[in-house]
Amino acid sequence: RNRFRGDVLEYIEPVYVLEFFDNIPNDSNWGSLYGMNRINAPAAWDDHTGSQEFSIAIIDSGTDPSHVDLADNLWTNPGEIPGNGLDDDGNGLVDDSYGWDFYDNDANPADQNGHGTHTAGTVGARGNNGIGVVGVNWQCSLMVFRVGNQSLSTQAILDSLQAACVNGAKVSNNSYGGGGFSSTFSNLIQSAGNNYEHIFCAAAG
């Protein structure tokens, strides 16, 4: 394509062919992930696949910290020295290196049910690494909080939400349900939003 003004050539440029692309990861089980196509994830991934600096709290039955598709996306507490038996960051939790178990009140939020590992994978299984599945976020930092197994402790959930906010998580995933309206729950969720700009994502059930 060119353009003349009078007898002066102003510019010449090629005619480009433009396309729409979908960003498809190379994870081996990608083809079995029905949900990702339903939410048009490949189109969204053209624009953004997540960020390792973005922390997301998984408030659930815990998470398998050695899972090959999750290990690289686990949050690590920059203020804590793992395994030294000290509360290095002064938050009242000793060795909370990648989260906390508020159900058993210890530094090991490992999954004893399987639900939390599944949920963490949906949110943030490492993407485009050639193995397993892919999460909505290919890269992120999953902050793990264990709040029970099949039965959950509401106090553990509330403590987890507070810890998530204090540690900088702007989003938490809460895939559980049951019970009735709780003013305490409502007020804490509202406070998390107002004071920490935290988004509390809950299961529709």
GROMACS .gro file of C-alpha atoms in nm:
model
  205
    1ARG     CA    1   0.000   0.000   0.000
    2ASN     CA    2   0.127   0.347  -0.076
    3ARG     CA    3  -0.001   0.699  -0.056
    4PHE     CA    4   0.073   0.996  -0.278
    5ARG     CA    5  -0.006   1.355  -0.205
    6GLY     CA    6   0.023   1.541  -0.527
    7ASP     CA    7   0.340   1.404  -0.681
    8VAL     CA    8   0.510   1.336  -0.345
    9LEU     CA    9   0.525   0.980  -0.210
   10GLU     CA   10   0.447   1.004   0.163
   11TYR     CA   11   0.500   0.640   0.261
   12ILE     CA   12   0.500   0.280   0.151
   13GLU     CA   13   0.407  -0.005   0.382
   14PRO     CA   14   0.312  -0.372   0.346
   15VAL     CA   15  -0.046  -0.491   0.378
   16TYR     CA   16  -0.043  -0.707   0.690
   17VAL     CA   17  -0.256  -1.017   0.746
   18LEU     CA   18  -0.402  -1.014   1.098
   19GLU     CA   19  -0.546  -1.313   1.281
   20PHE     CA   20  -0.723  -1.405   1.603
   21PHE     CA   21  -0.520  -1.646   1.815
   22ASP     CA   22  -0.608  -1.874   2.102
   23ASN     CA   23  -0.321  -1.947   2.339
   24ILE     CA   24  -0.325  -2.326   2.383
   25PRO     CA   25  -0.090  -2.470   2.648
   26ASN     CA   26   0.117  -2.783   2.591
   27ASP     CA   27   0.006  -2.956   2.913
   28SER     CA   28  -0.051  -3.326   2.844
   29ASN     CA   29  -0.408  -3.341   2.982
   30TRP     CA   30  -0.524  -3.014   2.829
   31GLY     CA   31  -0.771  -3.196   2.603
   32SER     CA   32  -0.967  -3.334   2.899
   33LEU     CA   33  -1.027  -2.994   3.062
   34TYR     CA   34  -1.387  -2.928   2.963
   35GLY     CA   35  -1.420  -2.617   3.177
   36MET     CA   36  -1.136  -2.413   3.032
   37ASN     CA   37  -1.293  -2.397   2.689
   38ARG     CA   38  -1.633  -2.323   2.843
   39ILE     CA   39  -1.494  -2.005   3.000
   40ASN     CA   40  -1.300  -1.915   2.681
   41ALA     CA   41  -0.972  -1.943   2.868
   42PRO     CA   42  -0.754  -1.974   2.555
   43ALA     CA   43  -0.875  -1.638   2.429
   44ALA     CA   44  -0.808  -1.480   2.769
   45TRP     CA   45  -0.461  -1.637   2.779
   46ASP     CA   46  -0.373  -1.444   2.464
   47ASP     CA   47  -0.375  -1.138   2.686
   48HIS     CA   48  -0.258  -1.270   3.023
   49THR     CA   49  -0.159  -1.604   3.175
   50GLY     CA   50  -0.105  -1.487   3.531
   51SER     CA   51   0.185  -1.354   3.734
   52GLN     CA   52   0.412  -1.520   3.988
   53GLU     CA   53   0.387  -1.206   4.199
   54PHE     CA   54   0.008  -1.236   4.237
   55SER     CA   55  -0.097  -1.426   4.552
   56ILE     CA   56  -0.421  -1.624   4.567
   57ALA     CA   57  -0.534  -1.788   4.892
   58ILE     CA   58  -0.674  -2.141   4.869
   59ILE     CA   59  -0.898  -2.179   5.177
   60ASP     CA   60  -0.983  -2.546   5.163
   61SER     CA   61  -0.874  -2.891   5.281
   62GLY     CA   62  -0.510  -2.803   5.217
   63THR     CA   63  -0.292  -2.867   4.914
   64ASP     CA   64  -0.032  -3.128   4.823
   65PRO     CA   65   0.290  -2.921   4.836
   66SER     CA   66   0.488  -3.176   4.636
   67HIS     CA   67   0.241  -3.203   4.349
   68VAL     CA   68   0.439  -3.166   4.028
   69ASP     CA   69   0.186  -2.924   3.877
   70LEU     CA   70   0.154  -2.708   4.190
   71ALA     CA   71   0.497  -2.695   4.354
   72ASP     CA   72   0.631  -2.416   4.131
   73ASN     CA   73   0.323  -2.203   4.196
   74LEU     CA   74   0.318  -2.222   4.576
   75TRP     CA   75   0.351  -1.895   4.766
   76THR     CA   76   0.650  -1.868   4.993
   77ASN     CA   77   0.649  -1.639   5.294
   78PRO     CA   78   0.939  -1.396   5.245
   79GLY     CA   79   0.949  -1.316   5.615
   80GLU     CA   80   0.982  -1.674   5.737
   81ILE     CA   81   1.285  -1.903   5.753
   82PRO     CA   82   1.147  -2.254   5.692
   83GLY     CA   83   1.190  -2.514   5.964
   84ASN     CA   84   1.381  -2.311   6.221
   85GLY     CA   85   1.102  -2.332   6.482
   86LEU     CA   86   1.078  -1.954   6.512
   87ASP     CA   87   0.812  -1.700   6.428
   88ASP     CA   88   1.048  -1.493   6.215
   89ASP     CA   89   0.788  -1.250   6.082
   90GLY     CA   90   0.618  -1.201   6.420
   91ASN     CA   91   0.267  -1.287   6.301
   92GLY     CA   92   0.204  -1.548   6.571
   93LEU     CA   93   0.252  -1.843   6.332
   94VAL     CA   94   0.574  -2.044   6.356
   95ASP     CA   95   0.725  -2.158   6.023
   96ASP     CA   96   0.425  -2.056   5.810
   97SER     CA   97   0.641  -2.094   5.501
   98TYR     CA   98   0.369  -2.154   5.240
   99GLY     CA   99   0.048  -2.119   5.442
  100TRP     CA  100  -0.105  -2.251   5.762
  101ASP     CA  101  -0.332  -2.524   5.895
  102PHE     CA  102  -0.589  -2.338   6.102
  103TYR     CA  103  -0.782  -2.662   6.159
  104ASP     CA  104  -0.501  -2.843   6.346
  105ASN     CA  105  -0.313  -2.520   6.420
  106ASP     CA  106   0.022  -2.613   6.273
  107ALA     CA  107   0.253  -2.516   5.988
  108ASN     CA  108   0.158  -2.811   5.767
  109PRO     CA  109  -0.146  -2.730   5.549
  110ALA     CA  110  -0.099  -3.049   5.344
  111ASP     CA  111  -0.417  -3.191   5.191
  112GLN     CA  112  -0.572  -3.487   5.374
  113ASN     CA  113  -0.884  -3.499   5.157
  114GLY     CA  114  -0.793  -3.422   4.796
  115HIS     CA  115  -1.047  -3.146   4.744
  116GLY     CA  116  -0.807  -2.861   4.811
  117THR     CA  117  -0.543  -2.997   4.576
  118HIS     CA  118  -0.805  -3.022   4.301
  119THR     CA  119  -0.920  -2.667   4.371
  120ALA     CA  120  -0.565  -2.533   4.374
  121GLY     CA  121  -0.507  -2.700   4.038
  122THR     CA  122  -0.812  -2.536   3.885
  123VAL     CA  123  -0.695  -2.198   4.009
  124GLY     CA  124  -0.324  -2.228   3.947
  125ALA     CA  125  -0.179  -2.551   3.808
  126ARG     CA  126   0.143  -2.454   3.632
  127GLY     CA  127   0.066  -2.391   3.266
  128ASN     CA  128   0.256  -2.477   2.951
  129ASN     CA  129   0.501  -2.704   3.135
  130GLY     CA  130   0.422  -3.012   2.927
  131ILE     CA  131   0.272  -3.212   3.215
  132GLY     CA  132  -0.063  -3.267   3.380
  133VAL     CA  133  -0.329  -2.999   3.360
  134VAL     CA  134  -0.334  -2.621   3.350
  135GLY     CA  135  -0.499  -2.374   3.586
  136VAL     CA  136  -0.679  -2.055   3.501
  137ASN     CA  137  -0.353  -1.887   3.607
  138TRP     CA  138  -0.045  -2.047   3.450
  139GLN     CA  139   0.171  -1.859   3.697
  140CYS     CA  140   0.064  -1.734   4.040
  141SER     CA  141   0.148  -1.781   4.407
  142LEU     CA  142  -0.093  -2.015   4.584
  143MET     CA  143  -0.117  -1.933   4.955
  144VAL     CA  144  -0.249  -2.251   5.123
  145PHE     CA  145  -0.481  -2.259   5.424
  146ARG     CA  146  -0.625  -2.583   5.560
  147VAL     CA  147  -0.961  -2.545   5.735
  148GLY     CA  148  -1.074  -2.909   5.768
  149ASN     CA  149  -1.140  -3.223   5.569
  150GLN     CA  150  -1.502  -3.293   5.475
  151SER     CA  151  -1.628  -3.091   5.772
  152LEU     CA  152  -1.479  -2.745   5.799
  153SER     CA  153  -1.424  -2.512   6.092
  154THR     CA  154  -1.583  -2.171   6.045
  155GLN     CA  155  -1.328  -2.023   6.287
  156ALA     CA  156  -1.046  -2.169   6.079
  157ILE     CA  157  -1.200  -2.016   5.766
  158LEU     CA  158  -1.225  -1.673   5.926
  159ASP     CA  159  -0.869  -1.695   6.059
  160SER     CA  160  -0.749  -1.801   5.713
  161LEU     CA  161  -0.919  -1.508   5.544
  162GLN     CA  162  -0.760  -1.268   5.789
  163ALA     CA  163  -0.416  -1.424   5.741
  164ALA     CA  164  -0.459  -1.416   5.363
  165CYS     CA  165  -0.533  -1.045   5.369
  166VAL     CA  166  -0.246  -0.962   5.603
  167ASN     CA  167  -0.005  -1.160   5.382
  168GLY     CA  168  -0.112  -0.974   5.069
  169ALA     CA  169  -0.351  -1.211   4.891
  170LYS     CA  170  -0.594  -1.003   4.686
  171VAL     CA  171  -0.816  -1.304   4.606
  172SER     CA  172  -0.924  -1.611   4.799
  173ASN     CA  173  -1.094  -1.922   4.664
  174ASN     CA  174  -1.360  -2.071   4.892
  175SER     CA  175  -1.513  -2.384   4.739
  176TYR     CA  176  -1.747  -2.494   5.016
  177GLY     CA  177  -2.102  -2.433   5.132
  178GLY     CA  178  -2.366  -2.510   5.390
  179GLY     CA  179  -2.510  -2.351   5.699
  180GLY     CA  180  -2.709  -2.031   5.715
  181PHE     CA  181  -2.638  -1.661   5.712
  182SER     CA  182  -2.354  -1.553   5.940
  183SER     CA  183  -2.310  -1.191   6.041
  184THR     CA  184  -1.951  -1.266   6.137
  185PHE     CA  185  -1.878  -1.409   5.792
  186SER     CA  186  -2.051  -1.122   5.619
  187ASN     CA  187  -1.871  -0.857   5.820
  188LEU     CA  188  -1.528  -1.014   5.769
  189ILE     CA  189  -1.578  -1.050   5.394
  190GLN     CA  190  -1.689  -0.687   5.378
  191SER     CA  191  -1.392  -0.580   5.588
  192ALA     CA  192  -1.151  -0.776   5.366
  193GLY     CA  193  -1.284  -0.589   5.065
  194ASN     CA  194  -1.290  -0.247   5.226
  195ASN     CA  195  -0.957  -0.264   5.406
  196TYR     CA  196  -0.748  -0.489   5.182
  197GLU     CA  197  -0.926  -0.471   4.842
  198HIS     CA  198  -0.965  -0.848   4.876
  199ILE     CA  199  -1.204  -1.043   4.653
  200PHE     CA  200  -1.371  -1.340   4.826
  201CYS     CA  201  -1.463  -1.598   4.559
  202ALA     CA  202  -1.720  -1.851   4.680
  203ALA     CA  203  -1.876  -2.165   4.538
  204ALA     CA  204  -2.225  -2.103   4.398
  205GLY     CA  205  -2.365  -2.370   4.630
   0.00000   0.00000   0.00000
